[in-house]
Structures are given as C-alpha cells and as structure tokens.
PDB file of C-alpha atoms in Angstrom:
ATOM      1  CA  MET A  18     -91.055 -62.344  82.732  1.00 77.00           C
ATOM      2  CA  GLN A  19     -87.895 -60.223  83.832  1.00 78.00           C
ATOM      3  CA  PRO A  20     -87.375 -58.727  87.084  1.00 80.00           C
ATOM      4  CA  GLU A  21     -87.643 -55.221  85.428  1.00 83.00           C
ATOM      5  CA  THR A  22     -90.581 -55.779  83.708  1.00 80.00           C
ATOM      6  CA  LYS A  23     -92.287 -56.938  86.767  1.00 80.00           C
ATOM      7  CA  GLN A  24     -91.191 -54.058  89.030  1.00 89.00           C
ATOM      8  CA  SER A  25     -92.475 -51.652  85.905  1.00 84.00           C
ATOM      9  CA  LEU A  26     -95.920 -52.892  86.887  1.00 86.00           C
ATOM     10  CA  TYR A  27     -95.712 -51.115  90.575  1.00 89.00           C
ATOM     11  CA  HIS A  28     -96.677 -47.794  89.205  1.00 90.00           C
ATOM     12  CA  SER A  29     -99.234 -48.980  87.087  1.00 89.00           C
ATOM     13  CA  ALA A  30    -103.259 -48.480  87.068  1.00 90.00           C
ATOM     14  CA  PRO A  31    -103.964 -52.115  87.101  1.00 86.00           C
ATOM     15  CA  TYR A  32    -101.659 -52.975  89.631  1.00 87.00           C
ATOM     16  CA  HIS A  33    -103.129 -50.205  91.929  1.00 90.00           C
ATOM     17  CA  ALA A  34    -106.417 -51.368  91.183  1.00 91.00           C
ATOM     18  CA  ALA A  35    -105.665 -54.862  92.439  1.00 88.00           C
ATOM     19  CA  GLY A  36    -103.964 -53.791  95.220  1.00 88.00           C
ATOM     20  CA  GLU A  37    -107.551 -51.745  96.093  1.00 88.00           C
ATOM     21  CA  ALA A  38    -109.191 -55.240  95.491  1.00 92.00           C
ATOM     22  CA  MET A  39    -106.931 -57.506  97.409  1.00 94.00           C
ATOM     23  CA  MET A  40    -106.097 -55.237 100.531  1.00 94.00           C
ATOM     24  CA  SER A  41    -107.715 -53.698 103.447  1.00 93.00           C
ATOM     25  CA  PHE A  42    -107.811 -50.237 104.564  1.00 93.00           C
ATOM     26  CA  LYS A  43    -109.731 -49.905 107.531  1.00 94.00           C
ATOM     27  CA  PRO A  44    -108.214 -47.281 109.475  1.00 94.00           C
ATOM     28  CA  ILE A  45    -108.231 -44.988 106.520  1.00 93.00           C
ATOM     29  CA  ASN A  46    -111.834 -45.744 105.527  1.00 94.00           C
ATOM     30  CA  GLN A  47    -112.861 -44.873 109.054  1.00 95.00           C
ATOM     31  CA  ILE A  48    -112.252 -41.138 108.412  1.00 96.00           C
ATOM     32  CA  HIS A  49    -115.549 -39.225 108.292  1.00 95.00           C
ATOM     33  CA  GLN A  50    -114.254 -35.375 108.613  1.00 96.00           C
ATOM     34  CA  HIS A  51    -112.707 -32.886 106.597  1.00 97.00           C
ATOM     35  CA  LEU A  52    -111.432 -29.862 108.226  1.00 97.00           C
ATOM     36  CA  CYS A  53    -109.553 -26.999 106.737  1.00 97.00           C
ATOM     37  CA  ALA A  54    -107.600 -24.391 108.861  1.00 97.00           C
ATOM     38  CA  PHE A  55    -104.021 -22.717 108.933  1.00 97.00           C
ATOM     39  CA  HIS A  56    -101.177 -23.771 111.182  1.00 98.00           C
ATOM     40  CA  VAL A  57     -97.887 -21.556 111.819  1.00 97.00           C
ATOM     41  CA  TYR A  58     -95.171 -22.691 112.919  1.00 98.00           C
ATOM     42  CA  ALA A  59     -94.128 -22.860 117.029  1.00 97.00           C
ATOM     43  CA  GLN A  60     -90.504 -21.546 116.555  1.00 97.00           C
ATOM     44  CA  ASP A  61     -91.353 -19.065 113.769  1.00 96.00           C
ATOM     45  CA  HIS A  62     -94.586 -17.168 113.689  1.00 96.00           C
ATOM     46  CA  SER A  63     -93.954 -15.825 110.337  1.00 95.00           C
ATOM     47  CA  ARG A  64     -94.446 -19.098 108.297  1.00 97.00           C
ATOM     48  CA  HIS A  65     -98.279 -20.199 107.621  1.00 97.00           C
ATOM     49  CA  VAL A  66     -99.168 -23.606 105.969  1.00 97.00           C
ATOM     50  CA  GLU A  67    -102.757 -24.328 104.796  1.00 98.00           C
ATOM     51  CA  ALA A  68    -103.528 -27.604 106.487  1.00 98.00           C
ATOM     52  CA  HIS A  69    -106.343 -30.361 105.684  1.00 98.00           C
ATOM     53  CA  HIS A  70    -107.280 -32.413 108.096  1.00 98.00           C
ATOM     54  CA  PHE A  71    -108.667 -35.804 107.433  1.00 98.00           C
ATOM     55  CA  CYS A  72    -110.113 -37.077 111.221  1.00 98.00           C
ATOM     56  CA  LYS A  73    -111.401 -39.870 113.092  1.00 97.00           C
ATOM     57  CA  HIS A  74    -112.953 -39.764 116.425  1.00 96.00           C
ATOM     58  CA  LEU A  75    -111.627 -42.603 118.286  1.00 96.00           C
ATOM     59  CA  SER A  76    -113.986 -41.553 121.162  1.00 96.00           C
ATOM     60  CA  PRO A  77    -115.689 -38.214 122.011  1.00 95.00           C
ATOM     61  CA  ASP A  78    -112.772 -37.037 123.832  1.00 97.00           C
ATOM     62  CA  PHE A  79    -109.586 -37.962 121.261  1.00 98.00           C
ATOM     63  CA  HIS A  80    -109.594 -37.212 117.585  1.00 97.00           C
ATOM     64  CA  GLN A  81    -106.735 -38.234 115.193  1.00 98.00           C
ATOM     65  CA  CYS A  82    -106.265 -36.666 112.078  1.00 98.00           C
ATOM     66  CA  VAL A  83    -103.828 -37.006 109.013  1.00 98.00           C
ATOM     67  CA  ILE A  84    -103.093 -33.834 107.259  1.00 98.00           C
ATOM     68  CA  TYR A  85    -102.334 -32.905 103.710  1.00 98.00           C
ATOM     69  CA  ASP A  86    -101.315 -29.546 102.158  1.00 97.00           C
ATOM     70  CA  SER A  87    -104.488 -29.736  99.926  1.00 96.00           C
ATOM     71  CA  ASP A  88    -107.499 -31.844  99.354  1.00 95.00           C
ATOM     72  CA  LYS A  89    -106.531 -32.880  95.756  1.00 95.00           C
ATOM     73  CA  ALA A  90    -105.864 -36.367  94.787  1.00 94.00           C
ATOM     74  CA  ASP A  91    -102.066 -35.697  94.506  1.00 96.00           C
ATOM     75  CA  ALA A  92    -102.269 -33.814  97.821  1.00 98.00           C
ATOM     76  CA  LYS A  93     -98.992 -34.223 100.123  1.00 98.00           C
ATOM     77  CA  LEU A  94     -98.786 -36.051 103.180  1.00 98.00           C
ATOM     78  CA  ILE A  95     -97.402 -33.070 105.808  1.00 98.00           C
ATOM     79  CA  GLY A  96     -98.002 -34.330 109.275  1.00 98.00           C
ATOM     80  CA  ILE A  97    -100.815 -35.253 112.012  1.00 98.00           C
ATOM     81  CA  GLU A  98    -102.735 -33.873 114.526  1.00 98.00           C
ATOM     82  CA  TYR A  99    -104.424 -35.153 117.622  1.00 98.00           C
ATOM     83  CA  ILE A 100    -107.427 -33.330 119.292  1.00 98.00           C
ATOM     84  CA  VAL A 101    -108.624 -33.924 122.575  1.00 98.00           C
ATOM     85  CA  SER A 102    -111.491 -32.343 124.723  1.00 98.00           C
ATOM     86  CA  GLU A 103    -110.570 -30.045 127.853  1.00 98.00           C
ATOM     87  CA  LYS A 104    -111.255 -32.693 130.163  1.00 97.00           C
ATOM     88  CA  ILE A 105    -108.211 -34.796 128.513  1.00 98.00           C
ATOM     89  CA  PHE A 106    -106.337 -31.665 128.114  1.00 98.00           C
ATOM     90  CA  MET A 107    -106.748 -30.444 131.887  1.00 97.00           C
ATOM     91  CA  SER A 108    -105.414 -34.036 132.850  1.00 97.00           C
ATOM     92  CA  LEU A 109    -102.399 -33.310 130.990  1.00 97.00           C
ATOM     93  CA  PRO A 110     -98.624 -33.040 133.119  1.00 96.00           C
ATOM     94  CA  GLN A 111     -97.465 -29.306 132.988  1.00 94.00           C
ATOM     95  CA  GLU A 112     -94.882 -30.232 131.041  1.00 94.00           C
ATOM     96  CA  GLU A 113     -96.746 -31.715 128.102  1.00 97.00           C
ATOM     97  CA  LYS A 114     -99.379 -28.630 127.781  1.00 96.00           C
ATOM     98  CA  LYS A 115     -96.797 -26.559 126.052  1.00 96.00           C
ATOM     99  CA  TYR A 116     -97.005 -28.729 123.024  1.00 97.00           C
ATOM    100  CA  TRP A 117    -100.604 -28.083 122.581  1.00 97.00           C
ATOM    101  CA  HIS A 118    -102.629 -25.223 121.294  1.00 97.00           C
ATOM    102  CA  SER A 119    -106.309 -24.356 121.811  1.00 97.00           C
ATOM    103  CA  HIS A 120    -108.842 -23.946 118.837  1.00 98.00           C
ATOM    104  CA  LYS A 121    -111.069 -20.800 120.547  1.00 97.00           C
ATOM    105  CA  TYR A 122    -109.770 -18.561 118.170  1.00 97.00           C
ATOM    106  CA  GLU A 123    -109.635 -20.718 115.136  1.00 97.00           C
ATOM    107  CA  VAL A 124    -113.084 -21.516 115.757  1.00 98.00           C
ATOM    108  CA  GLU A 125    -114.563 -17.805 116.553  1.00 97.00           C
ATOM    109  CA  SER A 126    -112.796 -16.070 113.627  1.00 96.00           C
ATOM    110  CA  GLY A 127    -113.709 -18.551 111.204  1.00 97.00           C
ATOM    111  CA  LEU A 128    -110.334 -19.577 110.304  1.00 97.00           C
ATOM    112  CA  LEU A 129    -111.370 -23.303 111.139  1.00 97.00           C
ATOM    113  CA  GLN A 130    -114.118 -24.911 108.504  1.00 97.00           C
ATOM    114  CA  ILE A 131    -115.325 -28.193 107.701  1.00 95.00           C
ATOM    115  CA  ALA A 132    -114.497 -28.694 103.933  1.00 94.00           C
ATOM    116  CA  PRO A 133    -117.484 -29.601 101.984  1.00 91.00           C
ATOM    117  CA  LYS A 134    -117.842 -31.120  98.446  1.00 89.00           C
ATOM    118  CA  MET A 135    -118.455 -28.638  95.935  1.00 86.00           C
ATOM    119  CA  PHE A 136    -121.614 -29.215  95.072  1.00 88.00           C
ATOM    120  CA  VAL A 137    -123.251 -28.932  98.803  1.00 90.00           C
ATOM    121  CA  PRO A 138    -125.169 -25.825  98.896  1.00 89.00           C
ATOM    122  CA  GLY A 139    -123.615 -23.207 101.930  1.00 88.00           C
ATOM    123  CA  ALA A 140    -126.714 -23.245 103.653  1.00 91.00           C
ATOM    124  CA  ALA A 141    -126.320 -26.988 104.496  1.00 93.00           C
ATOM    125  CA  THR A 142    -122.879 -26.150 105.265  1.00 93.00           C
ATOM    126  CA  ASP A 143    -123.377 -23.430 107.631  1.00 93.00           C
ATOM    127  CA  LEU A 144    -126.262 -26.142 109.335  1.00 94.00           C
ATOM    128  CA  ALA A 145    -124.040 -29.047 109.256  1.00 93.00           C
ATOM    129  CA  GLU A 146    -120.657 -27.193 110.635  1.00 95.00           C
ATOM    130  CA  GLN A 147    -122.576 -26.015 114.115  1.00 97.00           C
ATOM    131  CA  PRO A 148    -122.269 -29.406 116.161  1.00 96.00           C
ATOM    132  CA  ALA A 149    -118.783 -29.721 114.860  1.00 96.00           C
ATOM    133  CA  MET A 150    -117.616 -26.054 115.741  1.00 97.00           C
ATOM    134  CA  LEU A 151    -119.708 -26.370 119.114  1.00 97.00           C
ATOM    135  CA  GLU A 152    -117.450 -29.389 119.958  1.00 97.00           C
ATOM    136  CA  LEU A 153    -114.180 -28.225 118.722  1.00 98.00           C
ATOM    137  CA  HIS A 154    -114.399 -24.757 120.284  1.00 98.00           C
ATOM    138  CA  LYS A 155    -113.401 -26.066 123.648  1.00 98.00           C
ATOM    139  CA  THR A 156    -110.602 -28.611 122.356  1.00 98.00           C
ATOM    140  CA  TYR A 157    -107.161 -28.743 122.206  1.00 98.00           C
ATOM    141  CA  GLY A 158    -104.519 -29.796 119.443  1.00 98.00           C
ATOM    142  CA  LYS A 159    -101.125 -31.232 119.354  1.00 98.00           C
ATOM    143  CA  THR A 160     -99.857 -30.960 115.767  1.00 98.00           C
ATOM    144  CA  ILE A 161     -96.443 -32.166 114.217  1.00 98.00           C
ATOM    145  CA  HIS A 162     -95.880 -31.384 110.785  1.00 98.00           C
ATOM    146  CA  THR A 163     -93.010 -33.855 109.586  1.00 98.00           C
ATOM    147  CA  TRP A 164     -92.846 -31.916 105.915  1.00 98.00           C
ATOM    148  CA  ALA A 165     -91.957 -28.048 106.128  1.00 98.00           C
ATOM    149  CA  ILE A 166     -93.763 -27.770 102.754  1.00 97.00           C
ATOM    150  CA  ASP A 167     -93.413 -23.889 102.384  1.00 97.00           C
ATOM    151  CA  VAL A 168     -89.545 -24.311 102.262  1.00 96.00           C
ATOM    152  CA  SER A 169     -89.189 -27.966 100.782  1.00 97.00           C
ATOM    153  CA  PRO A 170     -91.871 -28.391  98.583  1.00 97.00           C
ATOM    154  CA  GLU A 171     -90.145 -31.584  96.474  1.00 97.00           C
ATOM    155  CA  LEU A 172     -89.024 -33.723  99.680  1.00 98.00           C
ATOM    156  CA  PRO A 173     -89.774 -34.114 103.385  1.00 98.00           C
ATOM    157  CA  LEU A 174     -86.388 -32.933 104.455  1.00 97.00           C
ATOM    158  CA  GLY A 175     -84.879 -31.945 107.943  1.00 96.00           C
ATOM    159  CA  PRO A 176     -86.818 -32.448 111.533  1.00 97.00           C
ATOM    160  CA  PRO A 177     -90.363 -32.222 112.369  1.00 98.00           C
ATOM    161  CA  ASN A 178     -91.618 -29.270 113.477  1.00 98.00           C
ATOM    162  CA  LEU A 179     -94.382 -28.833 116.322  1.00 98.00           C
ATOM    163  CA  MET A 180     -97.172 -26.460 114.773  1.00 98.00           C
ATOM    164  CA  MET A 181     -99.455 -23.797 116.625  1.00 97.00           C
ATOM    165  CA  SER A 182    -102.725 -22.050 115.869  1.00 96.00           C
ATOM    166  CA  TYR A 183    -103.789 -18.414 116.067  1.00 96.00           C
ATOM    167  CA  THR A 184    -105.238 -16.761 119.284  1.00 95.00           C
ATOM    168  CA  GLY A 185    -106.031 -13.585 118.286  1.00 90.00           C
ATOM    169  CA  GLY A 186    -106.434 -10.948 115.305  1.00 80.00           C
ATOM    170  CA  GLY A 187    -103.269  -9.829 113.435  1.00 83.00           C
ATOM    171  CA  GLU A 188    -101.247 -13.059 113.866  1.00 85.00           C
ATOM    172  CA  GLY A 189    -101.970 -14.384 110.633  1.00 82.00           C
ATOM    173  CA  PRO A 190    -101.985 -15.903 108.329  1.00 93.00           C
ATOM    174  CA  PRO A 191    -101.519 -13.655 105.760  1.00 94.00           C
ATOM    175  CA  PRO A 192    -105.037 -12.189 103.908  1.00 94.00           C
ATOM    176  CA  GLU A 193    -104.472 -13.320 100.520  1.00 96.00           C
ATOM    177  CA  MET A 194    -103.772 -17.001 101.734  1.00 96.00           C
ATOM    178  CA  VAL A 195    -106.836 -16.844 103.548  1.00 96.00           C
ATOM    179  CA  ARG A 196    -108.820 -15.242 100.629  1.00 96.00           C
ATOM    180  CA  ALA A 197    -107.368 -17.921  98.327  1.00 96.00           C
ATOM    181  CA  ARG A 198    -108.425 -20.686 100.597  1.00 96.00           C
ATOM    182  CA  ASP A 199    -111.904 -19.391 100.385  1.00 95.00           C
ATOM    183  CA  ALA A 200    -112.173 -18.954  96.888  1.00 93.00           C
ATOM    184  CA  GLY A 201    -111.237 -22.578  96.479  1.00 91.00           C
ATOM    185  CA  SER A 202    -113.687 -23.536  99.001  1.00 90.00           C
ATOM    186  CA  GLY A 203    -116.691 -21.488  98.085  1.00 91.00           C
ATOM    187  CA  GLN A 204    -117.010 -20.242 101.884  1.00 93.00           C
ATOM    188  CA  GLU A 205    -115.894 -16.558 103.258  1.00 95.00           C
ATOM    189  CA  THR A 206    -114.080 -16.763 106.340  1.00 96.00           C
ATOM    190  CA  ALA A 207    -115.534 -13.313 107.503  1.00 96.00           C
ATOM    191  CA  ALA A 208    -119.241 -14.988 106.978  1.00 96.00           C
ATOM    192  CA  LYS A 209    -118.377 -18.035 109.234  1.00 96.00           C
ATOM    193  CA  LYS A 210    -116.865 -15.422 112.221  1.00 97.00           C
ATOM    194  CA  GLU A 211    -120.308 -13.629 112.202  1.00 97.00           C
ATOM    195  CA  MET A 212    -122.292 -16.598 111.969  1.00 96.00           C
ATOM    196  CA  ARG A 213    -120.640 -18.439 114.658  1.00 97.00           C
ATOM    197  CA  ALA A 214    -120.988 -15.565 116.991  1.00 97.00           C
ATOM    198  CA  SER A 215    -124.864 -15.817 117.015  1.00 96.00           C
ATOM    199  CA  TYR A 216    -124.481 -19.175 118.237  1.00 97.00           C
ATOM    200  CA  LEU A 217    -121.267 -19.891 120.056  1.00 97.00           C
ATOM    201  CA  PRO A 218    -121.432 -19.624 123.728  1.00 97.00           C
ATOM    202  CA  PRO A 219    -118.776 -17.728 125.938  1.00 96.00           C
ATOM    203  CA  TYR A 220    -115.427 -20.093 126.284  1.00 96.00           C
ATOM    204  CA  GLU A 221    -112.345 -19.142 128.378  1.00 95.00           C
ATOM    205  CA  LYS A 222    -109.553 -21.544 127.536  1.00 95.00           C
ATOM    206  CA  ALA A 223    -108.057 -23.790 129.710  1.00 95.00           C
ATOM    207  CA  ASP A 224    -104.657 -22.847 131.311  1.00 91.00           C
ATOM    208  CA  GLY A 225    -101.908 -24.025 130.164  1.00 91.00           C
ATOM    209  CA  ALA A 226    -102.731 -23.878 126.931  1.00 93.00           C
ATOM    210  CA  ASP A 227    -100.884 -21.725 124.092  1.00 95.00           C
ATOM    211  CA  GLU A 228     -98.193 -21.070 126.615  1.00 92.00           C
ATOM    212  CA  TRP A 229     -95.896 -19.131 123.898  1.00 93.00           C
ATOM    213  CA  GLU A 230     -98.111 -16.300 124.776  1.00 92.00           C
ATOM    214  CA  LYS A 231     -96.966 -16.049 128.154  1.00 90.00           C
ATOM    215  CA  SER A 232     -93.266 -17.073 127.593  1.00 92.00           C
ATOM    216  CA  GLY A 233     -92.975 -15.445 124.233  1.00 92.00           C
ATOM    217  CA  ARG A 234     -90.459 -18.637 123.431  1.00 94.00           C
ATOM    218  CA  GLY A 235     -91.649 -21.333 120.960  1.00 95.00           C
ATOM    219  CA  ILE A 236     -90.361 -25.019 120.591  1.00 96.00           C
ATOM    220  CA  GLU A 237     -88.026 -26.207 117.970  1.00 97.00           C
ATOM    221  CA  PHE A 238     -87.057 -29.800 117.602  1.00 96.00           C
ATOM    222  CA  LEU A 239     -83.297 -30.271 116.910  1.00 94.00           C
ATOM    223  CA  VAL A 240     -81.702 -33.346 116.289  1.00 93.00           C
ATOM    224  CA  LYS A 241     -79.156 -34.631 118.965  1.00 93.00           C
ATOM    225  CA  GLU A 242     -77.095 -37.786 118.204  1.00 95.00           C
ATOM    226  CA  VAL A 243     -77.141 -40.277 121.411  1.00 96.00           C
ATOM    227  CA  PRO A 244     -75.145 -43.673 121.867  1.00 97.00           C
ATOM    228  CA  ILE A 245     -77.503 -46.504 120.612  1.00 96.00           C
ATOM    229  CA  ARG A 246     -78.920 -48.479 123.460  1.00 94.00           C
TER     230      ARG A 246
END
C-alpha cells in the first residue's frame, strides 16, 4: 500500500472505529455532567458566547470542565473552566483572585442550566438540578477560551481570552441569545429563576471575586516575546 493510500485511511470511519477499540479514553470517560451557560469576555462585555461545559469532579472542592460551543457531534472545543469551592477560592492569593468569577448570579438568574437529553421530562430535570445548583451557587470559576469563536469561527486564531460570568441584570447575554438557547434545550431561563428562588438559601459571594465590578477594568492576555531560557 502506498503512503498516500495509508494516510487516506486516517479520516475514515473504520480507522476511527479501530481507534475507539484500541485506545484508552479514561479521562474523557469520567465526564459526568453537562452544564450550559454563557460567558462574556473579560475585556469586552459586549461579546457573549454560549458555552457547553462537560465536567468531572476531581474532589468535592474542585471541578474541571472542557467547553464546547454546542452539544452537537461536531461541536468545537473552545476552552476550559476550573471550578472551586468557596473554601479554595478564599485561600487564593489576592493577585490570583482577579482571574476568577462567581456563579451566584448565573445560578439565581437561571442562566446556568444542566443540559439533559431531549427525552428527559422537565419535572425530572427540575428535580435533578437542585443538588447541582445548591452546590454551584457557592462556587467560583476560572475560565480561559482558546478559540474566539464569535470572531474567528473557522480557526482558533490569536491569544487566549479570560472569560467572566454575569453578576446582575442588564449585563447580558442578549435576550435573543437566551431565547435561542432555551428553544434548543426545551427549558426556560425565567422559569428556572422563579423555581430556584424557592429553594436557594441567601448567599453573599466572597470578597475578591468579580474584581472588575470595583475596578471597572478587565484583563486581556497580550503576547510578549521574551528571550528563550
């Protein structure tokens, strides 16, 4: 078989099936949670991205998530998010906290949702989400998007971006973006907000989160060339 012929097998269905049979996917197979939310660029709050998080809990205090732009089979991998408990967040150096955002408003507003399969009844989803939302309500996230999908949909160009969440009404995402997400998921953000008000306890987020609210300044990663050591 000629090298070109061998190489052509690389993108074939049989070769993919053989890979699934031969190789280990242990870290990926441990993912057990799918969350859908929206992120906003730390340095530009006019830019919003729908973000599908596929998460694994390494411990009760630490989650790690890979982020895609959708839940479709051909979804694009656009970033990562680390989620920590309030205990861990409070232990971080002050300089580090500026990279982290709270999840309080995301949860209370209904913007953050678990993403069930389409055949799961809404009542089952409403019940299943409550332990998750009670937990996530008091957590903090550090999110890096490596693909600016909103301006470069074909390729991941440029430096990574720090992303933030929302902390109050009127910040976004645009209503039409929320409506489109809800239509696709079969859930209603407004109904989630109303339901969660009935079971979420009062919570004041920890000092140091969402530092941009006080400073009015965002963080942008800029490329700097340095001598190689």
